[in-house]
C-alpha cells in the first residue's frame, strides 16, 4: 500500500513498517549542540525512515539515507613571530603534524556520529569537506540533492551572531534545500530563572 506522506516523499506501509525515500544531511562538528541536533534528528525525524536496507539496496529501492557532513577549516600555514621583528614560517613537518591532528579530530567526530546512527539502526555515510563551513554545507546539500538539512544552533545572541557569524543562520538564508535548525537544550539553571 502506498500513501502520500505530506509531500512528494512516498511512504509505503506494509507488515507494520513505514519506508520513506528521503536523503537527509546532518552537519556535525565537535560541539555538544551538534550532537544534540543529531540525537534529536535520530529520535524525531530519522526514526520514521527505514534505513536498514541491505547493502545491495539503494535509496531508489526504498531506503532513506543519512549523510553526516563535517567541515574542516581550510589549513593556512602559520607564521610565527620571533623576537620583535622577524617572522618564521612553520616547518613542513609542523604543518604535517597540524594537518594530521585536524584530520584525526574530524575522524573522531564522525566516528562518534556514525556510532550514534548505527545504535539506532540508521544507514549513514560520512563526508569530510574543507573550507568555510557555511558555504561548504550549503554547497554539499545542493550538490547531493538532499531532502532535508539538519544542523544544531549554538544559541548565540544577536550581537554575537553579528560579529562571529553563525553557520546555521547563514545556511538558513542561503541553502536551497529545506533546513531544520535544532536549538540547544535549555540548561537547568536557565529554566530556574524563568
PDB file of C-alpha atoms in Angstrom:
ATOM      1  CA  UNK A   1       0.000   0.000   0.000  1.00  0.00           C
ATOM      2  CA  UNK A   2       1.429   3.399  -0.906  1.00  0.00           C
ATOM      3  CA  UNK A   3       0.292   6.677   0.644  1.00  0.00           C
ATOM      4  CA  UNK A   4       1.457  10.236   0.446  1.00  0.00           C
ATOM      5  CA  UNK A   5       3.480  11.335   3.456  1.00  0.00           C
ATOM      6  CA  UNK A   6       2.667  15.049   3.417  1.00  0.00           C
ATOM      7  CA  UNK A   7       4.749  15.904   0.372  1.00  0.00           C
ATOM      8  CA  UNK A   8       6.261  14.224  -2.608  1.00  0.00           C
ATOM      9  CA  UNK A   9       8.085  11.623  -0.491  1.00  0.00           C
ATOM     10  CA  UNK A  10       6.283   8.306  -0.908  1.00  0.00           C
ATOM     11  CA  UNK A  11       5.575   6.310   2.206  1.00  0.00           C
ATOM     12  CA  UNK A  12       4.883   2.623   1.801  1.00  0.00           C
ATOM     13  CA  UNK A  13       3.140   0.793   4.592  1.00  0.00           C
ATOM     14  CA  UNK A  14       3.151  -2.939   4.969  1.00  0.00           C
ATOM     15  CA  UNK A  15       3.774  -5.540   7.645  1.00  0.00           C
ATOM     16  CA  UNK A  16       3.992  -2.825  10.303  1.00  0.00           C
ATOM     17  CA  UNK A  17       6.781  -0.965   8.510  1.00  0.00           C
ATOM     18  CA  UNK A  18       6.940   2.528   7.050  1.00  0.00           C
ATOM     19  CA  UNK A  19       9.537   3.325   4.467  1.00  0.00           C
ATOM     20  CA  UNK A  20      10.341   6.827   3.207  1.00  0.00           C
ATOM     21  CA  UNK A  21      12.603   7.636   0.314  1.00  0.00           C
ATOM     22  CA  UNK A  22      14.438  10.533   1.833  1.00  0.00           C
ATOM     23  CA  UNK A  23      18.001  11.828   1.849  1.00  0.00           C
ATOM     24  CA  UNK A  24      18.896  13.767   4.978  1.00  0.00           C
ATOM     25  CA  UNK A  25      22.138  15.615   5.671  1.00  0.00           C
ATOM     26  CA  UNK A  26      23.176  16.318   9.253  1.00  0.00           C
ATOM     27  CA  UNK A  27      26.026  18.769   9.811  1.00  0.00           C
ATOM     28  CA  UNK A  28      28.239  17.695  12.713  1.00  0.00           C
ATOM     29  CA  UNK A  29      31.189  19.193  14.495  1.00  0.00           C
ATOM     30  CA  UNK A  30      32.727  18.535  17.882  1.00  0.00           C
ATOM     31  CA  UNK A  31      30.231  20.733  19.770  1.00  0.00           C
ATOM     32  CA  UNK A  32      27.584  19.400  22.142  1.00  0.00           C
ATOM     33  CA  UNK A  33      24.946  21.373  20.203  1.00  0.00           C
ATOM     34  CA  UNK A  34      25.835  19.481  17.042  1.00  0.00           C
ATOM     35  CA  UNK A  35      25.416  16.104  18.723  1.00  0.00           C
ATOM     36  CA  UNK A  36      22.212  17.284  20.396  1.00  0.00           C
ATOM     37  CA  UNK A  37      20.869  18.073  16.912  1.00  0.00           C
ATOM     38  CA  UNK A  38      21.895  14.623  15.642  1.00  0.00           C
ATOM     39  CA  UNK A  39      20.253  12.917  18.623  1.00  0.00           C
ATOM     40  CA  UNK A  40      17.104  14.996  18.121  1.00  0.00           C
ATOM     41  CA  UNK A  41      17.073  14.080  14.430  1.00  0.00           C
ATOM     42  CA  UNK A  42      17.530  10.392  15.238  1.00  0.00           C
ATOM     43  CA  UNK A  43      14.686  10.488  17.772  1.00  0.00           C
ATOM     44  CA  UNK A  44      12.225  12.674  15.860  1.00  0.00           C
ATOM     45  CA  UNK A  45      12.925  12.523  12.124  1.00  0.00           C
ATOM     46  CA  UNK A  46      15.156   9.636  11.212  1.00  0.00           C
ATOM     47  CA  UNK A  47      13.331   7.009  13.261  1.00  0.00           C
ATOM     48  CA  UNK A  48      10.482   7.330  10.734  1.00  0.00           C
ATOM     49  CA  UNK A  49      12.803   6.249   7.934  1.00  0.00           C
ATOM     50  CA  UNK A  50      13.600   2.613   7.421  1.00  0.00           C
ATOM     51  CA  UNK A  51      17.252   2.840   6.562  1.00  0.00           C
ATOM     52  CA  UNK A  52      18.418  -0.651   7.374  1.00  0.00           C
ATOM     53  CA  UNK A  53      18.281  -1.705   3.741  1.00  0.00           C
ATOM     54  CA  UNK A  54      20.520  -4.489   2.541  1.00  0.00           C
ATOM     55  CA  UNK A  55      23.864  -3.371   1.087  1.00  0.00           C
ATOM     56  CA  UNK A  56      22.709  -4.027  -2.488  1.00  0.00           C
ATOM     57  CA  UNK A  57      19.525  -1.987  -1.964  1.00  0.00           C
ATOM     58  CA  UNK A  58      19.971   1.674  -2.764  1.00  0.00           C
ATOM     59  CA  UNK A  59      17.953   4.778  -1.951  1.00  0.00           C
ATOM     60  CA  UNK A  60      15.822   4.487  -5.057  1.00  0.00           C
ATOM     61  CA  UNK A  61      14.758   0.992  -3.961  1.00  0.00           C
ATOM     62  CA  UNK A  62      13.082   2.322  -0.872  1.00  0.00           C
ATOM     63  CA  UNK A  63      15.528   3.069   1.912  1.00  0.00           C
ATOM     64  CA  UNK A  64      16.469   6.506   3.118  1.00  0.00           C
ATOM     65  CA  UNK A  65      19.994   7.761   3.577  1.00  0.00           C
ATOM     66  CA  UNK A  66      21.674   9.973   6.130  1.00  0.00           C
ATOM     67  CA  UNK A  67      24.797  11.907   5.213  1.00  0.00           C
ATOM     68  CA  UNK A  68      26.905  13.163   8.112  1.00  0.00           C
ATOM     69  CA  UNK A  69      28.956  16.117   6.912  1.00  0.00           C
ATOM     70  CA  UNK A  70      31.859  17.659   8.794  1.00  0.00           C
ATOM     71  CA  UNK A  71      33.788  20.667   7.518  1.00  0.00           C
ATOM     72  CA  UNK A  72      37.412  21.261   8.453  1.00  0.00           C
ATOM     73  CA  UNK A  73      38.626  24.835   8.230  1.00  0.00           C
ATOM     74  CA  UNK A  74      40.997  25.484   5.361  1.00  0.00           C
ATOM     75  CA  UNK A  75      44.546  24.984   6.552  1.00  0.00           C
ATOM     76  CA  UNK A  76      46.766  28.039   6.386  1.00  0.00           C
ATOM     77  CA  UNK A  77      50.411  27.555   7.214  1.00  0.00           C
ATOM     78  CA  UNK A  78      51.107  29.543  10.326  1.00  0.00           C
ATOM     79  CA  UNK A  79      53.754  32.212  10.539  1.00  0.00           C
ATOM     80  CA  UNK A  80      55.196  32.607  13.990  1.00  0.00           C
ATOM     81  CA  UNK A  81      56.809  35.828  15.278  1.00  0.00           C
ATOM     82  CA  UNK A  82      60.332  35.537  16.600  1.00  0.00           C
ATOM     83  CA  UNK A  83      61.555  38.361  18.753  1.00  0.00           C
ATOM     84  CA  UNK A  84      60.184  41.756  17.811  1.00  0.00           C
ATOM     85  CA  UNK A  85      60.512  41.904  14.050  1.00  0.00           C
ATOM     86  CA  UNK A  86      61.260  38.557  12.390  1.00  0.00           C
ATOM     87  CA  UNK A  87      58.582  36.155  11.147  1.00  0.00           C
ATOM     88  CA  UNK A  88      59.258  32.459  10.972  1.00  0.00           C
ATOM     89  CA  UNK A  89      57.146  30.213   8.684  1.00  0.00           C
ATOM     90  CA  UNK A  90      56.011  26.887  10.078  1.00  0.00           C
ATOM     91  CA  UNK A  91      58.182  23.976   9.034  1.00  0.00           C
ATOM     92  CA  UNK A  92      56.799  21.308   6.714  1.00  0.00           C
ATOM     93  CA  UNK A  93      56.897  18.721   9.486  1.00  0.00           C
ATOM     94  CA  UNK A  94      54.960  21.005  11.826  1.00  0.00           C
ATOM     95  CA  UNK A  95      52.369  21.616   9.089  1.00  0.00           C
ATOM     96  CA  UNK A  96      52.032  17.856   8.548  1.00  0.00           C
ATOM     97  CA  UNK A  97      51.515  17.306  12.275  1.00  0.00           C
ATOM     98  CA  UNK A  98      48.856  20.031  12.402  1.00  0.00           C
ATOM     99  CA  UNK A  99      47.025  18.619   9.373  1.00  0.00           C
ATOM    100  CA  UNK A 100      47.188  15.112  10.843  1.00  0.00           C
ATOM    101  CA  UNK A 101      45.787  16.344  14.177  1.00  0.00           C
ATOM    102  CA  UNK A 102      42.978  18.164  12.354  1.00  0.00           C
ATOM    103  CA  UNK A 103      42.115  15.034  10.337  1.00  0.00           C
ATOM    104  CA  UNK A 104      42.159  12.845  13.480  1.00  0.00           C
ATOM    105  CA  UNK A 105      39.788  15.277  15.206  1.00  0.00           C
ATOM    106  CA  UNK A 106      37.432  15.160  12.210  1.00  0.00           C
ATOM    107  CA  UNK A 107      37.594  11.372  12.037  1.00  0.00           C
ATOM    108  CA  UNK A 108      36.869  11.086  15.755  1.00  0.00           C
ATOM    109  CA  UNK A 109      33.878  13.424  15.467  1.00  0.00           C
ATOM    110  CA  UNK A 110      32.410  11.495  12.556  1.00  0.00           C
ATOM    111  CA  UNK A 111      33.093   8.129  14.205  1.00  0.00           C
ATOM    112  CA  UNK A 112      31.039   9.235  17.206  1.00  0.00           C
ATOM    113  CA  UNK A 113      28.205  10.400  14.932  1.00  0.00           C
ATOM    114  CA  UNK A 114      28.292   7.200  12.857  1.00  0.00           C
ATOM    115  CA  UNK A 115      28.120   5.109  16.022  1.00  0.00           C
ATOM    116  CA  UNK A 116      25.009   7.023  17.122  1.00  0.00           C
ATOM    117  CA  UNK A 117      23.408   6.195  13.769  1.00  0.00           C
ATOM    118  CA  UNK A 118      24.439   2.517  13.992  1.00  0.00           C
ATOM    119  CA  UNK A 119      22.999   2.307  17.509  1.00  0.00           C
ATOM    120  CA  UNK A 120      19.680   3.486  16.056  1.00  0.00           C
ATOM    121  CA  UNK A 121      19.969   1.175  13.023  1.00  0.00           C
ATOM    122  CA  UNK A 122      20.212   4.117  10.650  1.00  0.00           C
ATOM    123  CA  UNK A 123      22.266   3.754   7.468  1.00  0.00           C
ATOM    124  CA  UNK A 124      24.691   6.673   7.264  1.00  0.00           C
ATOM    125  CA  UNK A 125      27.704   7.864   5.308  1.00  0.00           C
ATOM    126  CA  UNK A 126      30.251  10.404   6.479  1.00  0.00           C
ATOM    127  CA  UNK A 127      31.774  13.198   4.461  1.00  0.00           C
ATOM    128  CA  UNK A 128      34.706  15.450   5.377  1.00  0.00           C
ATOM    129  CA  UNK A 129      34.934  18.720   3.484  1.00  0.00           C
ATOM    130  CA  UNK A 130      37.485  21.517   3.739  1.00  0.00           C
ATOM    131  CA  UNK A 131      36.743  25.240   3.593  1.00  0.00           C
ATOM    132  CA  UNK A 132      34.259  27.717   5.043  1.00  0.00           C
ATOM    133  CA  UNK A 133      31.677  25.597   6.887  1.00  0.00           C
ATOM    134  CA  UNK A 134      28.785  27.879   5.916  1.00  0.00           C
ATOM    135  CA  UNK A 135      29.445  27.718   2.207  1.00  0.00           C
ATOM    136  CA  UNK A 136      30.560  24.074   2.086  1.00  0.00           C
ATOM    137  CA  UNK A 137      27.447  22.785   3.897  1.00  0.00           C
ATOM    138  CA  UNK A 138      25.101  24.703   1.595  1.00  0.00           C
ATOM    139  CA  UNK A 139      27.034  23.575  -1.473  1.00  0.00           C
ATOM    140  CA  UNK A 140      27.112  19.912  -0.380  1.00  0.00           C
ATOM    141  CA  UNK A 141      23.371  19.871   0.398  1.00  0.00           C
ATOM    142  CA  UNK A 142      22.635  21.317  -3.036  1.00  0.00           C
ATOM    143  CA  UNK A 143      25.003  19.012  -4.944  1.00  0.00           C
ATOM    144  CA  UNK A 144      23.736  15.889  -3.177  1.00  0.00           C
ATOM    145  CA  UNK A 145      20.083  16.874  -3.679  1.00  0.00           C
ATOM    146  CA  UNK A 146      19.183  16.153  -0.065  1.00  0.00           C
ATOM    147  CA  UNK A 147      15.564  16.472   1.019  1.00  0.00           C
ATOM    148  CA  UNK A 148      16.418  17.994   4.402  1.00  0.00           C
ATOM    149  CA  UNK A 149      19.449  19.618   6.026  1.00  0.00           C
ATOM    150  CA  UNK A 150      19.581  19.333   9.822  1.00  0.00           C
ATOM    151  CA  UNK A 151      22.008  21.266  11.982  1.00  0.00           C
ATOM    152  CA  UNK A 152      22.416  22.478  15.522  1.00  0.00           C
ATOM    153  CA  UNK A 153      22.490  26.008  16.776  1.00  0.00           C
ATOM    154  CA  UNK A 154      24.856  27.207  19.467  1.00  0.00           C
ATOM    155  CA  UNK A 155      22.247  29.675  20.667  1.00  0.00           C
ATOM    156  CA  UNK A 156      24.303  32.786  20.035  1.00  0.00           C
ATOM    157  CA  UNK A 157      22.603  36.067  20.823  1.00  0.00           C
ATOM    158  CA  UNK A 158      22.045  38.644  18.096  1.00  0.00           C
ATOM    159  CA  UNK A 159      25.190  40.611  18.939  1.00  0.00           C
ATOM    160  CA  UNK A 160      27.488  37.554  18.913  1.00  0.00           C
ATOM    161  CA  UNK A 161      25.851  36.287  15.711  1.00  0.00           C
ATOM    162  CA  UNK A 162      26.538  39.654  14.088  1.00  0.00           C
ATOM    163  CA  UNK A 163      30.233  39.696  14.966  1.00  0.00           C
ATOM    164  CA  UNK A 164      31.088  35.991  14.964  1.00  0.00           C
ATOM    165  CA  UNK A 165      28.682  34.849  12.307  1.00  0.00           C
ATOM    166  CA  UNK A 166      26.530  31.784  12.660  1.00  0.00           C
ATOM    167  CA  UNK A 167      26.815  28.761  10.423  1.00  0.00           C
ATOM    168  CA  UNK A 168      23.178  27.774  10.997  1.00  0.00           C
ATOM    169  CA  UNK A 169      21.958  31.338  10.401  1.00  0.00           C
ATOM    170  CA  UNK A 170      23.916  31.555   7.143  1.00  0.00           C
ATOM    171  CA  UNK A 171      22.620  28.164   5.966  1.00  0.00           C
ATOM    172  CA  UNK A 172      19.048  29.116   6.865  1.00  0.00           C
ATOM    173  CA  UNK A 173      19.308  32.063   4.476  1.00  0.00           C
ATOM    174  CA  UNK A 174      21.434  30.552   1.700  1.00  0.00           C
ATOM    175  CA  UNK A 175      20.689  26.816   1.480  1.00  0.00           C
ATOM    176  CA  UNK A 176      18.497  25.814  -1.459  1.00  0.00           C
ATOM    177  CA  UNK A 177      17.150  22.811   0.427  1.00  0.00           C
ATOM    178  CA  UNK A 178      14.750  22.791   3.400  1.00  0.00           C
ATOM    179  CA  UNK A 179      16.643  23.217   6.651  1.00  0.00           C
ATOM    180  CA  UNK A 180      15.826  22.256  10.212  1.00  0.00           C
ATOM    181  CA  UNK A 181      17.790  24.011  12.954  1.00  0.00           C
ATOM    182  CA  UNK A 182      17.714  22.305  16.337  1.00  0.00           C
ATOM    183  CA  UNK A 183      18.096  24.725  19.221  1.00  0.00           C
ATOM    184  CA  UNK A 184      20.378  23.748  22.089  1.00  0.00           C
ATOM    185  CA  UNK A 185      18.706  22.277  25.156  1.00  0.00           C
ATOM    186  CA  UNK A 186      17.896  24.761  27.875  1.00  0.00           C
ATOM    187  CA  UNK A 187      20.098  24.117  30.848  1.00  0.00           C
ATOM    188  CA  UNK A 188      18.537  23.707  34.265  1.00  0.00           C
ATOM    189  CA  UNK A 189      19.984  26.997  35.574  1.00  0.00           C
ATOM    190  CA  UNK A 190      18.269  28.954  32.797  1.00  0.00           C
ATOM    191  CA  UNK A 191      14.919  27.249  33.459  1.00  0.00           C
ATOM    192  CA  UNK A 192      15.076  28.099  37.184  1.00  0.00           C
ATOM    193  CA  UNK A 193      15.498  31.829  36.463  1.00  0.00           C
ATOM    194  CA  UNK A 194      12.289  31.995  34.418  1.00  0.00           C
TER     195      UNK A 194
END
